[in-house]
PDB file of N, CA and C in Angstrom:
ATOM      1  N   MET A 294     -11.986 -15.482 -19.589  1.00 70.00           N
ATOM      2  CA  MET A 294     -11.498 -14.855 -18.379  1.00 70.00           C
ATOM      3  C   MET A 294     -10.491 -13.773 -18.756  1.00 70.00           C
ATOM      4  N   LEU A 295     -10.608 -12.644 -18.095  1.00 69.00           N
ATOM      5  CA  LEU A 295      -9.714 -11.512 -18.298  1.00 69.00           C
ATOM      6  C   LEU A 295      -8.399 -11.774 -17.574  1.00 69.00           C
ATOM      7  N   LYS A 296      -7.283 -11.659 -18.277  1.00 71.00           N
ATOM      8  CA  LYS A 296      -5.973 -11.852 -17.659  1.00 71.00           C
ATOM      9  C   LYS A 296      -5.243 -10.515 -17.649  1.00 71.00           C
ATOM     10  N   LEU A 297      -5.072  -9.998 -16.457  1.00 71.00           N
ATOM     11  CA  LEU A 297      -4.419  -8.708 -16.290  1.00 71.00           C
ATOM     12  C   LEU A 297      -2.928  -8.902 -16.071  1.00 71.00           C
ATOM     13  N   GLN A 298      -2.130  -8.034 -16.674  1.00 81.00           N
ATOM     14  CA  GLN A 298      -0.685  -8.130 -16.513  1.00 81.00           C
ATOM     15  C   GLN A 298      -0.205  -7.435 -15.246  1.00 81.00           C
ATOM     16  N   LYS A 299      -0.905  -6.401 -14.830  1.00 85.00           N
ATOM     17  CA  LYS A 299      -0.513  -5.636 -13.638  1.00 85.00           C
ATOM     18  C   LYS A 299      -1.731  -5.507 -12.728  1.00 85.00           C
ATOM     19  N   VAL A 300      -1.575  -5.935 -11.496  1.00 87.00           N
ATOM     20  CA  VAL A 300      -2.655  -5.840 -10.514  1.00 87.00           C
ATOM     21  C   VAL A 300      -2.052  -5.410  -9.184  1.00 87.00           C
ATOM     22  N   VAL A 301      -2.652  -4.377  -8.574  1.00 89.00           N
ATOM     23  CA  VAL A 301      -2.240  -3.935  -7.246  1.00 89.00           C
ATOM     24  C   VAL A 301      -3.478  -3.971  -6.359  1.00 89.00           C
ATOM     25  N   LEU A 302      -3.383  -4.716  -5.273  1.00 91.00           N
ATOM     26  CA  LEU A 302      -4.468  -4.811  -4.297  1.00 91.00           C
ATOM     27  C   LEU A 302      -3.972  -4.193  -3.001  1.00 91.00           C
ATOM     28  N   LEU A 303      -4.645  -3.132  -2.562  1.00 93.00           N
ATOM     29  CA  LEU A 303      -4.294  -2.443  -1.318  1.00 93.00           C
ATOM     30  C   LEU A 303      -5.376  -2.734  -0.287  1.00 93.00           C
ATOM     31  N   LEU A 304      -4.964  -3.258   0.854  1.00 95.00           N
ATOM     32  CA  LEU A 304      -5.896  -3.598   1.925  1.00 95.00           C
ATOM     33  C   LEU A 304      -5.598  -2.736   3.142  1.00 95.00           C
ATOM     34  N   ASP A 305      -6.500  -1.847   3.488  1.00 95.00           N
ATOM     35  CA  ASP A 305      -6.330  -0.983   4.655  1.00 95.00           C
ATOM     36  C   ASP A 305      -7.374  -1.386   5.687  1.00 95.00           C
ATOM     37  N   CYS A 306      -7.149  -2.531   6.318  1.00 93.00           N
ATOM     38  CA  CYS A 306      -8.089  -3.056   7.308  1.00 93.00           C
ATOM     39  C   CYS A 306      -7.327  -3.908   8.322  1.00 93.00           C
ATOM     40  N   ALA A 307      -7.931  -4.097   9.468  1.00 93.00           N
ATOM     41  CA  ALA A 307      -7.303  -4.858  10.547  1.00 93.00           C
ATOM     42  C   ALA A 307      -6.959  -6.270  10.092  1.00 93.00           C
ATOM     43  N   HIS A 308      -5.809  -6.745  10.544  1.00 95.00           N
ATOM     44  CA  HIS A 308      -5.340  -8.113  10.288  1.00 95.00           C
ATOM     45  C   HIS A 308      -5.151  -8.414   8.784  1.00 95.00           C
ATOM     46  N   SER A 309      -5.011  -7.369   7.976  1.00 94.00           N
ATOM     47  CA  SER A 309      -4.919  -7.553   6.523  1.00 94.00           C
ATOM     48  C   SER A 309      -3.673  -8.314   6.092  1.00 94.00           C
ATOM     49  N   GLY A 310      -2.661  -8.369   6.946  1.00 91.00           N
ATOM     50  CA  GLY A 310      -1.463  -9.143   6.624  1.00 91.00           C
ATOM     51  C   GLY A 310      -1.732 -10.631   6.527  1.00 91.00           C
ATOM     52  N   SER A 311      -2.897 -11.057   7.011  1.00 91.00           N
ATOM     53  CA  SER A 311      -3.246 -12.475   6.899  1.00 91.00           C
ATOM     54  C   SER A 311      -3.739 -12.829   5.504  1.00 91.00           C
ATOM     55  N   ALA A 312      -3.870 -11.852   4.629  1.00 87.00           N
ATOM     56  CA  ALA A 312      -4.294 -12.097   3.251  1.00 87.00           C
ATOM     57  C   ALA A 312      -3.115 -12.576   2.417  1.00 87.00           C
ATOM     58  N   VAL A 313      -2.512 -13.656   2.865  1.00 78.00           N
ATOM     59  CA  VAL A 313      -1.362 -14.238   2.170  1.00 78.00           C
ATOM     60  C   VAL A 313      -1.906 -15.166   1.082  1.00 78.00           C
ATOM     61  N   PRO A 314      -1.453 -14.993  -0.130  1.00 82.00           N
ATOM     62  CA  PRO A 314      -1.953 -15.842  -1.212  1.00 82.00           C
ATOM     63  C   PRO A 314      -1.647 -17.321  -0.967  1.00 82.00           C
ATOM     64  N   THR A 315      -2.587 -18.178  -1.311  1.00 81.00           N
ATOM     65  CA  THR A 315      -2.360 -19.618  -1.171  1.00 81.00           C
ATOM     66  C   THR A 315      -1.545 -20.157  -2.341  1.00 81.00           C
ATOM     67  N   LYS A 316      -1.555 -19.442  -3.448  1.00 85.00           N
ATOM     68  CA  LYS A 316      -0.742 -19.782  -4.618  1.00 85.00           C
ATOM     69  C   LYS A 316       0.202 -18.611  -4.876  1.00 85.00           C
ATOM     70  N   PRO A 317       1.327 -18.872  -5.521  1.00 86.00           N
ATOM     71  CA  PRO A 317       2.217 -17.756  -5.849  1.00 86.00           C
ATOM     72  C   PRO A 317       1.495 -16.736  -6.736  1.00 86.00           C
ATOM     73  N   LEU A 318       1.768 -15.467  -6.482  1.00 87.00           N
ATOM     74  CA  LEU A 318       1.194 -14.420  -7.322  1.00 87.00           C
ATOM     75  C   LEU A 318       1.852 -14.431  -8.689  1.00 87.00           C
ATOM     76  N   LEU A 319       1.144 -13.985  -9.677  1.00 85.00           N
ATOM     77  CA  LEU A 319       1.704 -13.865 -11.017  1.00 85.00           C
ATOM     78  C   LEU A 319       2.647 -12.669 -11.075  1.00 85.00           C
ATOM     79  N   ALA A 320       3.559 -12.683 -12.007  1.00 85.00           N
ATOM     80  CA  ALA A 320       4.467 -11.550 -12.197  1.00 85.00           C
ATOM     81  C   ALA A 320       3.642 -10.298 -12.453  1.00 85.00           C
ATOM     82  N   GLY A 321       3.998  -9.213 -11.787  1.00 86.00           N
ATOM     83  CA  GLY A 321       3.290  -7.954 -11.947  1.00 86.00           C
ATOM     84  C   GLY A 321       2.100  -7.794 -11.023  1.00 86.00           C
ATOM     85  N   HIS A 322       1.811  -8.798 -10.215  1.00 88.00           N
ATOM     86  CA  HIS A 322       0.713  -8.711  -9.247  1.00 88.00           C
ATOM     87  C   HIS A 322       1.289  -8.419  -7.863  1.00 88.00           C
ATOM     88  N   VAL A 323       0.655  -7.494  -7.149  1.00 91.00           N
ATOM     89  CA  VAL A 323       1.159  -7.029  -5.862  1.00 91.00           C
ATOM     90  C   VAL A 323       0.004  -6.887  -4.872  1.00 91.00           C
ATOM     91  N   ILE A 324       0.238  -7.318  -3.639  1.00 92.00           N
ATOM     92  CA  ILE A 324      -0.701  -7.072  -2.547  1.00 92.00           C
ATOM     93  C   ILE A 324       0.049  -6.277  -1.480  1.00 92.00           C
ATOM     94  N   ILE A 325      -0.512  -5.144  -1.091  1.00 94.00           N
ATOM     95  CA  ILE A 325       0.020  -4.387   0.043  1.00 94.00           C
ATOM     96  C   ILE A 325      -1.057  -4.383   1.113  1.00 94.00           C
ATOM     97  N   ALA A 326      -0.708  -4.914   2.277  1.00 96.00           N
ATOM     98  CA  ALA A 326      -1.609  -4.950   3.422  1.00 96.00           C
ATOM     99  C   ALA A 326      -1.155  -3.896   4.425  1.00 96.00           C
ATOM    100  N   SER A 327      -2.100  -3.256   5.066  1.00 96.00           N
ATOM    101  CA  SER A 327      -1.784  -2.145   5.957  1.00 96.00           C
ATOM    102  C   SER A 327      -1.088  -2.570   7.242  1.00 96.00           C
ATOM    103  N   CYS A 328      -1.162  -3.874   7.589  1.00 96.00           N
ATOM    104  CA  CYS A 328      -0.573  -4.323   8.844  1.00 96.00           C
ATOM    105  C   CYS A 328      -0.295  -5.822   8.817  1.00 96.00           C
ATOM    106  N   GLN A 329       0.442  -6.278   9.795  1.00 95.00           N
ATOM    107  CA  GLN A 329       0.711  -7.706   9.963  1.00 95.00           C
ATOM    108  C   GLN A 329      -0.591  -8.423  10.340  1.00 95.00           C
ATOM    109  N   ALA A 330      -0.602  -9.732  10.218  1.00 94.00           N
ATOM    110  CA  ALA A 330      -1.797 -10.524  10.527  1.00 94.00           C
ATOM    111  C   ALA A 330      -2.281 -10.323  11.959  1.00 94.00           C
ATOM    112  N   SER A 331      -1.385 -10.064  12.878  1.00 96.00           N
ATOM    113  CA  SER A 331      -1.752  -9.929  14.297  1.00 96.00           C
ATOM    114  C   SER A 331      -2.019  -8.485  14.720  1.00 96.00           C
ATOM    115  N   GLU A 332      -1.989  -7.548  13.784  1.00 95.00           N
ATOM    116  CA  GLU A 332      -2.128  -6.128  14.118  1.00 95.00           C
ATOM    117  C   GLU A 332      -3.470  -5.567  13.646  1.00 95.00           C
ATOM    118  N   ILE A 333      -3.818  -4.403  14.191  1.00 93.00           N
ATOM    119  CA  ILE A 333      -4.986  -3.682  13.698  1.00 93.00           C
ATOM    120  C   ILE A 333      -4.518  -2.464  12.915  1.00 93.00           C
ATOM    121  N   SER A 334      -5.381  -1.969  12.052  1.00 93.00           N
ATOM    122  CA  SER A 334      -5.083  -0.759  11.277  1.00 93.00           C
ATOM    123  C   SER A 334      -5.645   0.447  11.996  1.00 93.00           C
ATOM    124  N   ARG A 335      -4.859   1.494  12.050  1.00 89.00           N
ATOM    125  CA  ARG A 335      -5.296   2.715  12.733  1.00 89.00           C
ATOM    126  C   ARG A 335      -6.131   3.577  11.795  1.00 89.00           C
ATOM    127  N   GLU A 336      -7.176   4.200  12.361  1.00 83.00           N
ATOM    128  CA  GLU A 336      -8.010   5.157  11.644  1.00 83.00           C
ATOM    129  C   GLU A 336      -8.178   6.393  12.515  1.00 83.00           C
ATOM    130  N   ARG A 337      -8.222   7.546  11.881  1.00 80.00           N
ATOM    131  CA  ARG A 337      -8.449   8.808  12.588  1.00 80.00           C
ATOM    132  C   ARG A 337      -9.276   9.715  11.678  1.00 80.00           C
ATOM    133  N   ALA A 338     -10.091  10.548  12.281  1.00 77.00           N
ATOM    134  CA  ALA A 338     -10.894  11.498  11.515  1.00 77.00           C
ATOM    135  C   ALA A 338      -9.991  12.442  10.717  1.00 77.00           C
ATOM    136  N   ARG A 339      -8.858  12.838  11.299  1.00 76.00           N
ATOM    137  CA  ARG A 339      -7.961  13.772  10.603  1.00 76.00           C
ATOM    138  C   ARG A 339      -7.331  13.156   9.355  1.00 76.00           C
ATOM    139  N   TRP A 340      -7.325  11.812   9.276  1.00 74.00           N
ATOM    140  CA  TRP A 340      -6.802  11.133   8.084  1.00 74.00           C
ATOM    141  C   TRP A 340      -7.910  10.821   7.091  1.00 74.00           C
ATOM    142  N   ASN A 341      -9.147  11.101   7.453  1.00 80.00           N
ATOM    143  CA  ASN A 341     -10.307  10.717   6.633  1.00 80.00           C
ATOM    144  C   ASN A 341     -10.340   9.223   6.391  1.00 80.00           C
ATOM    145  N   GLY A 342      -9.994   8.448   7.376  1.00 82.00           N
ATOM    146  CA  GLY A 342     -10.001   6.990   7.258  1.00 82.00           C
ATOM    147  C   GLY A 342      -8.738   6.393   7.818  1.00 82.00           C
ATOM    148  N   GLY A 343      -8.176   5.439   7.078  1.00 90.00           N
ATOM    149  CA  GLY A 343      -7.022   4.696   7.549  1.00 90.00           C
ATOM    150  C   GLY A 343      -5.695   5.393   7.331  1.00 90.00           C
ATOM    151  N   LEU A 344      -4.746   5.065   8.201  1.00 93.00           N
ATOM    152  CA  LEU A 344      -3.395   5.621   8.126  1.00 93.00           C
ATOM    153  C   LEU A 344      -2.712   5.233   6.813  1.00 93.00           C
ATOM    154  N   LEU A 345      -2.844   3.978   6.396  1.00 94.00           N
ATOM    155  CA  LEU A 345      -2.200   3.542   5.154  1.00 94.00           C
ATOM    156  C   LEU A 345      -2.731   4.327   3.959  1.00 94.00           C
ATOM    157  N   THR A 346      -4.040   4.455   3.851  1.00 92.00           N
ATOM    158  CA  THR A 346      -4.639   5.176   2.717  1.00 92.00           C
ATOM    159  C   THR A 346      -4.206   6.631   2.715  1.00 92.00           C
ATOM    160  N   SER A 347      -4.190   7.243   3.894  1.00 92.00           N
ATOM    161  CA  SER A 347      -3.767   8.631   4.004  1.00 92.00           C
ATOM    162  C   SER A 347      -2.331   8.814   3.520  1.00 92.00           C
ATOM    163  N   ARG A 348      -1.448   7.924   3.939  1.00 92.00           N
ATOM    164  CA  ARG A 348      -0.042   8.029   3.537  1.00 92.00           C
ATOM    165  C   ARG A 348       0.169   7.635   2.078  1.00 92.00           C
ATOM    166  N   LEU A 349      -0.668   6.778   1.538  1.00 90.00           N
ATOM    167  CA  LEU A 349      -0.602   6.441   0.112  1.00 90.00           C
ATOM    168  C   LEU A 349      -0.896   7.683  -0.729  1.00 90.00           C
ATOM    169  N   ILE A 350      -1.946   8.395  -0.389  1.00 87.00           N
ATOM    170  CA  ILE A 350      -2.287   9.621  -1.124  1.00 87.00           C
ATOM    171  C   ILE A 350      -1.157  10.633  -1.007  1.00 87.00           C
ATOM    172  N   GLU A 351      -0.585  10.756   0.176  1.00 86.00           N
ATOM    173  CA  GLU A 351       0.548  11.656   0.408  1.00 86.00           C
ATOM    174  C   GLU A 351       1.733  11.275  -0.482  1.00 86.00           C
ATOM    175  N   ALA A 352       2.042   9.981  -0.548  1.00 86.00           N
ATOM    176  CA  ALA A 352       3.172   9.508  -1.367  1.00 86.00           C
ATOM    177  C   ALA A 352       2.963   9.822  -2.836  1.00 86.00           C
ATOM    178  N   LEU A 353       1.759   9.613  -3.321  1.00 84.00           N
ATOM    179  CA  LEU A 353       1.478   9.879  -4.730  1.00 84.00           C
ATOM    180  C   LEU A 353       1.567  11.369  -5.047  1.00 84.00           C
ATOM    181  N   LYS A 354       1.082  12.195  -4.168  1.00 82.00           N
ATOM    182  CA  LYS A 354       1.144  13.643  -4.381  1.00 82.00           C
ATOM    183  C   LYS A 354       2.584  14.145  -4.384  1.00 82.00           C
ATOM    184  N   GLN A 355       3.433  13.571  -3.552  1.00 80.00           N
ATOM    185  CA  GLN A 355       4.828  14.012  -3.472  1.00 80.00           C
ATOM    186  C   GLN A 355       5.651  13.591  -4.675  1.00 80.00           C
ATOM    187  N   ASN A 356       5.172  12.627  -5.412  1.00 68.00           N
ATOM    188  CA  ASN A 356       5.931  12.113  -6.552  1.00 68.00           C
ATOM    189  C   ASN A 356       5.273  12.438  -7.881  1.00 68.00           C
ATOM    190  N   SER A 357       4.676  13.605  -7.977  1.00 67.00           N
ATOM    191  CA  SER A 357       4.037  14.086  -9.203  1.00 67.00           C
ATOM    192  C   SER A 357       2.969  13.140  -9.725  1.00 67.00           C
ATOM    193  N   GLY A 358       2.442  12.302  -8.851  1.00 62.00           N
ATOM    194  CA  GLY A 358       1.337  11.453  -9.239  1.00 62.00           C
ATOM    195  C   GLY A 358       1.673  10.066  -9.723  1.00 62.00           C
ATOM    196  N   PHE A 359       2.910   9.780 -10.080  1.00 72.00           N
ATOM    197  CA  PHE A 359       3.273   8.448 -10.563  1.00 72.00           C
ATOM    198  C   PHE A 359       4.526   7.960  -9.863  1.00 72.00           C
ATOM    199  N   VAL A 360       4.495   6.705  -9.401  1.00 81.00           N
ATOM    200  CA  VAL A 360       5.617   6.183  -8.632  1.00 81.00           C
ATOM    201  C   VAL A 360       5.618   4.657  -8.722  1.00 81.00           C
ATOM    202  N   SER A 361       6.793   4.053  -8.606  1.00 85.00           N
ATOM    203  CA  SER A 361       6.868   2.590  -8.637  1.00 85.00           C
ATOM    204  C   SER A 361       6.297   2.023  -7.348  1.00 85.00           C
ATOM    205  N   ILE A 362       5.838   0.801  -7.404  1.00 88.00           N
ATOM    206  CA  ILE A 362       5.235   0.166  -6.239  1.00 88.00           C
ATOM    207  C   ILE A 362       6.262  -0.020  -5.117  1.00 88.00           C
ATOM    208  N   GLU A 363       7.544  -0.233  -5.465  1.00 89.00           N
ATOM    209  CA  GLU A 363       8.571  -0.350  -4.425  1.00 89.00           C
ATOM    210  C   GLU A 363       8.753   0.962  -3.673  1.00 89.00           C
ATOM    211  N   GLN A 364       8.729   2.079  -4.404  1.00 88.00           N
ATOM    212  CA  GLN A 364       8.865   3.382  -3.760  1.00 88.00           C
ATOM    213  C   GLN A 364       7.679   3.638  -2.837  1.00 88.00           C
ATOM    214  N   VAL A 365       6.493   3.325  -3.317  1.00 89.00           N
ATOM    215  CA  VAL A 365       5.293   3.519  -2.500  1.00 89.00           C
ATOM    216  C   VAL A 365       5.371   2.660  -1.250  1.00 89.00           C
ATOM    217  N   TYR A 366       5.713   1.390  -1.405  1.00 93.00           N
ATOM    218  CA  TYR A 366       5.765   0.501  -0.255  1.00 93.00           C
ATOM    219  C   TYR A 366       6.824   0.954   0.753  1.00 93.00           C
ATOM    220  N   GLY A 367       7.992   1.356   0.280  1.00 94.00           N
ATOM    221  CA  GLY A 367       9.036   1.846   1.182  1.00 94.00           C
ATOM    222  C   GLY A 367       8.559   3.038   1.993  1.00 94.00           C
ATOM    223  N   TYR A 368       7.891   3.964   1.327  1.00 93.00           N
ATOM    224  CA  TYR A 368       7.353   5.144   1.992  1.00 93.00           C
ATOM    225  C   TYR A 368       6.288   4.739   3.008  1.00 93.00           C
ATOM    226  N   LEU A 369       5.356   3.870   2.586  1.00 95.00           N
ATOM    227  CA  LEU A 369       4.280   3.435   3.475  1.00 95.00           C
ATOM    228  C   LEU A 369       4.823   2.693   4.683  1.00 95.00           C
ATOM    229  N   LYS A 370       5.753   1.799   4.452  1.00 96.00           N
ATOM    230  CA  LYS A 370       6.310   1.001   5.544  1.00 96.00           C
ATOM    231  C   LYS A 370       6.967   1.907   6.589  1.00 96.00           C
ATOM    232  N   ASP A 371       7.772   2.850   6.147  1.00 97.00           N
ATOM    233  CA  ASP A 371       8.457   3.760   7.070  1.00 97.00           C
ATOM    234  C   ASP A 371       7.482   4.666   7.811  1.00 97.00           C
ATOM    235  N   ARG A 372       6.597   5.343   7.064  1.00 95.00           N
ATOM    236  CA  ARG A 372       5.698   6.329   7.669  1.00 95.00           C
ATOM    237  C   ARG A 372       4.655   5.695   8.575  1.00 95.00           C
ATOM    238  N   VAL A 373       4.023   4.616   8.101  1.00 96.00           N
ATOM    239  CA  VAL A 373       2.959   3.994   8.891  1.00 96.00           C
ATOM    240  C   VAL A 373       3.523   3.404  10.181  1.00 96.00           C
ATOM    241  N   SER A 374       4.649   2.725  10.075  1.00 96.00           N
ATOM    242  CA  SER A 374       5.269   2.153  11.272  1.00 96.00           C
ATOM    243  C   SER A 374       5.658   3.247  12.261  1.00 96.00           C
ATOM    244  N   MET A 375       6.274   4.322  11.757  1.00 95.00           N
ATOM    245  CA  MET A 375       6.700   5.419  12.617  1.00 95.00           C
ATOM    246  C   MET A 375       5.499   6.103  13.275  1.00 95.00           C
ATOM    247  N   GLU A 376       4.483   6.428  12.491  1.00 93.00           N
ATOM    248  CA  GLU A 376       3.342   7.178  13.021  1.00 93.00           C
ATOM    249  C   GLU A 376       2.468   6.352  13.965  1.00 93.00           C
ATOM    250  N   SER A 377       2.570   5.043  13.870  1.00 94.00           N
ATOM    251  CA  SER A 377       1.789   4.189  14.761  1.00 94.00           C
ATOM    252  C   SER A 377       2.613   3.726  15.969  1.00 94.00           C
ATOM    253  N   GLY A 378       3.827   4.220  16.074  1.00 95.00           N
ATOM    254  CA  GLY A 378       4.697   3.798  17.165  1.00 95.00           C
ATOM    255  C   GLY A 378       5.086   2.330  17.058  1.00 95.00           C
ATOM    256  N   GLY A 379       5.176   1.823  15.829  1.00 96.00           N
ATOM    257  CA  GLY A 379       5.554   0.435  15.591  1.00 96.00           C
ATOM    258  C   GLY A 379       4.426  -0.561  15.798  1.00 96.00           C
ATOM    259  N   LYS A 380       3.205  -0.066  15.993  1.00 96.00           N
ATOM    260  CA  LYS A 380       2.066  -0.958  16.243  1.00 96.00           C
ATOM    261  C   LYS A 380       1.343  -1.370  14.970  1.00 96.00           C
ATOM    262  N   GLN A 381       1.675  -0.729  13.838  1.00 96.00           N
ATOM    263  CA  GLN A 381       1.085  -1.075  12.549  1.00 96.00           C
ATOM    264  C   GLN A 381       2.209  -1.116  11.527  1.00 96.00           C
ATOM    265  N   ASN A 382       2.423  -2.284  10.933  1.00 97.00           N
ATOM    266  CA  ASN A 382       3.552  -2.487  10.030  1.00 97.00           C
ATOM    267  C   ASN A 382       3.086  -3.115   8.725  1.00 97.00           C
ATOM    268  N   PRO A 383       3.031  -2.321   7.645  1.00 97.00           N
ATOM    269  CA  PRO A 383       2.566  -2.830   6.358  1.00 97.00           C
ATOM    270  C   PRO A 383       3.429  -3.981   5.843  1.00 97.00           C
ATOM    271  N   VAL A 384       2.810  -4.832   5.030  1.00 95.00           N
ATOM    272  CA  VAL A 384       3.512  -5.945   4.387  1.00 95.00           C
ATOM    273  C   VAL A 384       3.171  -5.938   2.900  1.00 95.00           C
ATOM    274  N   MET A 385       4.099  -6.456   2.105  1.00 93.00           N
ATOM    275  CA  MET A 385       3.880  -6.529   0.664  1.00 93.00           C
ATOM    276  C   MET A 385       4.186  -7.940   0.179  1.00 93.00           C
ATOM    277  N   HIS A 386       3.301  -8.468  -0.655  1.00 90.00           N
ATOM    278  CA  HIS A 386       3.508  -9.742  -1.334  1.00 90.00           C
ATOM    279  C   HIS A 386       3.553  -9.440  -2.825  1.00 90.00           C
ATOM    280  N   THR A 387       4.507 -10.059  -3.529  1.00 88.00           N
ATOM    281  CA  THR A 387       4.616  -9.798  -4.968  1.00 88.00           C
ATOM    282  C   THR A 387       4.797 -11.094  -5.737  1.00 88.00           C
ATOM    283  N   GLY A 388       4.512 -10.994  -7.011  1.00 84.00           N
ATOM    284  CA  GLY A 388       4.753 -12.109  -7.909  1.00 84.00           C
ATOM    285  C   GLY A 388       6.021 -11.895  -8.716  1.00 84.00           C
ATOM    286  N   GLY A 389       6.827 -10.953  -8.314  1.00 75.00           N
ATOM    287  CA  GLY A 389       8.054 -10.629  -9.043  1.00 75.00           C
ATOM    288  C   GLY A 389       7.792  -9.545 -10.079  1.00 75.00           C
ATOM    289  N   GLN A 390       8.820  -8.980 -10.596  1.00 68.00           N
ATOM    290  CA  GLN A 390       8.758  -7.915 -11.601  1.00 68.00           C
ATOM    291  C   GLN A 390       7.965  -6.705 -11.107  1.00 68.00           C
ATOM    292  N   GLU A 391       7.950  -6.499  -9.783  1.00 63.00           N
ATOM    293  CA  GLU A 391       7.207  -5.359  -9.265  1.00 63.00           C
ATOM    294  C   GLU A 391       7.811  -4.030  -9.696  1.00 63.00           C
ATOM    295  N   ALA A 392       9.073  -4.034 -10.124  1.00 60.00           N
ATOM    296  CA  ALA A 392       9.697  -2.796 -10.596  1.00 60.00           C
ATOM    297  C   ALA A 392       8.952  -2.234 -11.796  1.00 60.00           C
ATOM    298  N   ASN A 393       8.241  -3.091 -12.500  1.00 73.00           N
ATOM    299  CA  ASN A 393       7.493  -2.652 -13.669  1.00 73.00           C
ATOM    300  C   ASN A 393       6.093  -2.163 -13.333  1.00 73.00           C
ATOM    301  N   VAL A 394       5.726  -2.197 -12.053  1.00 82.00           N
ATOM    302  CA  VAL A 394       4.391  -1.765 -11.639  1.00 82.00           C
ATOM    303  C   VAL A 394       4.474  -0.318 -11.165  1.00 82.00           C
ATOM    304  N   VAL A 395       3.746   0.557 -11.850  1.00 81.00           N
ATOM    305  CA  VAL A 395       3.701   1.973 -11.507  1.00 81.00           C
ATOM    306  C   VAL A 395       2.251   2.313 -11.203  1.00 81.00           C
ATOM    307  N   ILE A 396       2.043   3.028 -10.099  1.00 82.00           N
ATOM    308  CA  ILE A 396       0.690   3.478  -9.780  1.00 82.00           C
ATOM    309  C   ILE A 396       0.673   4.988  -9.798  1.00 82.00           C
ATOM    310  N   GLY A 397      -0.507   5.559  -9.894  1.00 75.00           N
ATOM    311  CA  GLY A 397      -0.582   7.010  -9.962  1.00 75.00           C
ATOM    312  C   GLY A 397      -1.936   7.547  -9.577  1.00 75.00           C
ATOM    313  N   ILE A 398      -1.967   8.845  -9.503  1.00 62.00           N
ATOM    314  CA  ILE A 398      -3.194   9.571  -9.213  1.00 62.00           C
ATOM    315  C   ILE A 398      -3.313  10.639 -10.293  1.00 62.00           C
ATOM    316  N   GLY A 399      -4.507  10.852 -10.790  1.00 52.00           N
ATOM    317  CA  GLY A 399      -4.708  11.817 -11.861  1.00 52.00           C
ATOM    318  C   GLY A 399      -4.185  13.199 -11.489  1.00 52.00           C
ATOM    319  N   ALA A 400      -3.643  13.894 -12.459  1.00 52.00           N
ATOM    320  CA  ALA A 400      -3.054  15.215 -12.208  1.00 52.00           C
ATOM    321  C   ALA A 400      -4.039  16.179 -11.563  1.00 52.00           C
ATOM    322  N   SER A 401      -5.311  16.096 -11.909  1.00 50.00           N
ATOM    323  CA  SER A 401      -6.290  17.011 -11.319  1.00 50.00           C
ATOM    324  C   SER A 401      -6.526  16.713  -9.845  1.00 50.00           C
ATOM    325  N   ASN A 402      -6.164  15.490  -9.398  1.00 48.00           N
ATOM    326  CA  ASN A 402      -6.343  15.113  -7.997  1.00 48.00           C
ATOM    327  C   ASN A 402      -5.075  15.281  -7.173  1.00 48.00           C
ATOM    328  N   ALA A 403      -3.943  15.532  -7.802  1.00 45.00           N
ATOM    329  CA  ALA A 403      -2.640  15.599  -7.105  1.00 45.00           C
ATOM    330  C   ALA A 403      -2.371  17.023  -6.629  1.00 45.00           C
ATOM    331  N   ARG A 404      -3.249  17.541  -5.819  1.00 46.00           N
ATOM    332  CA  ARG A 404      -3.057  18.919  -5.308  1.00 46.00           C
ATOM    333  C   ARG A 404      -2.444  18.908  -3.942  1.00 46.00           C
TER     334      ARG A 404
END
């Protein structure tokens, strides 16, 4: 079995906050859900899909393509909640040591 040290799972779908792990996550593993268990995720043609995904791409582009998972989550939580009028509120579950998790987008895609 492959054991990964860093795993980020992003869920941009309705009721994704209900994806709460039944066991504690391992250190370096992170789940970001686009909304609380009782909420739906917003989608618009102008976003080319979901609000969370759209704002994730925006966050990565603004930070030269690489950013810590805490920075991304803070940005997503603020922007998604604000743009949805408080009707969509992202949640994050971690196994600890999330400060060591960095995500990015390739330089050729960060336009």
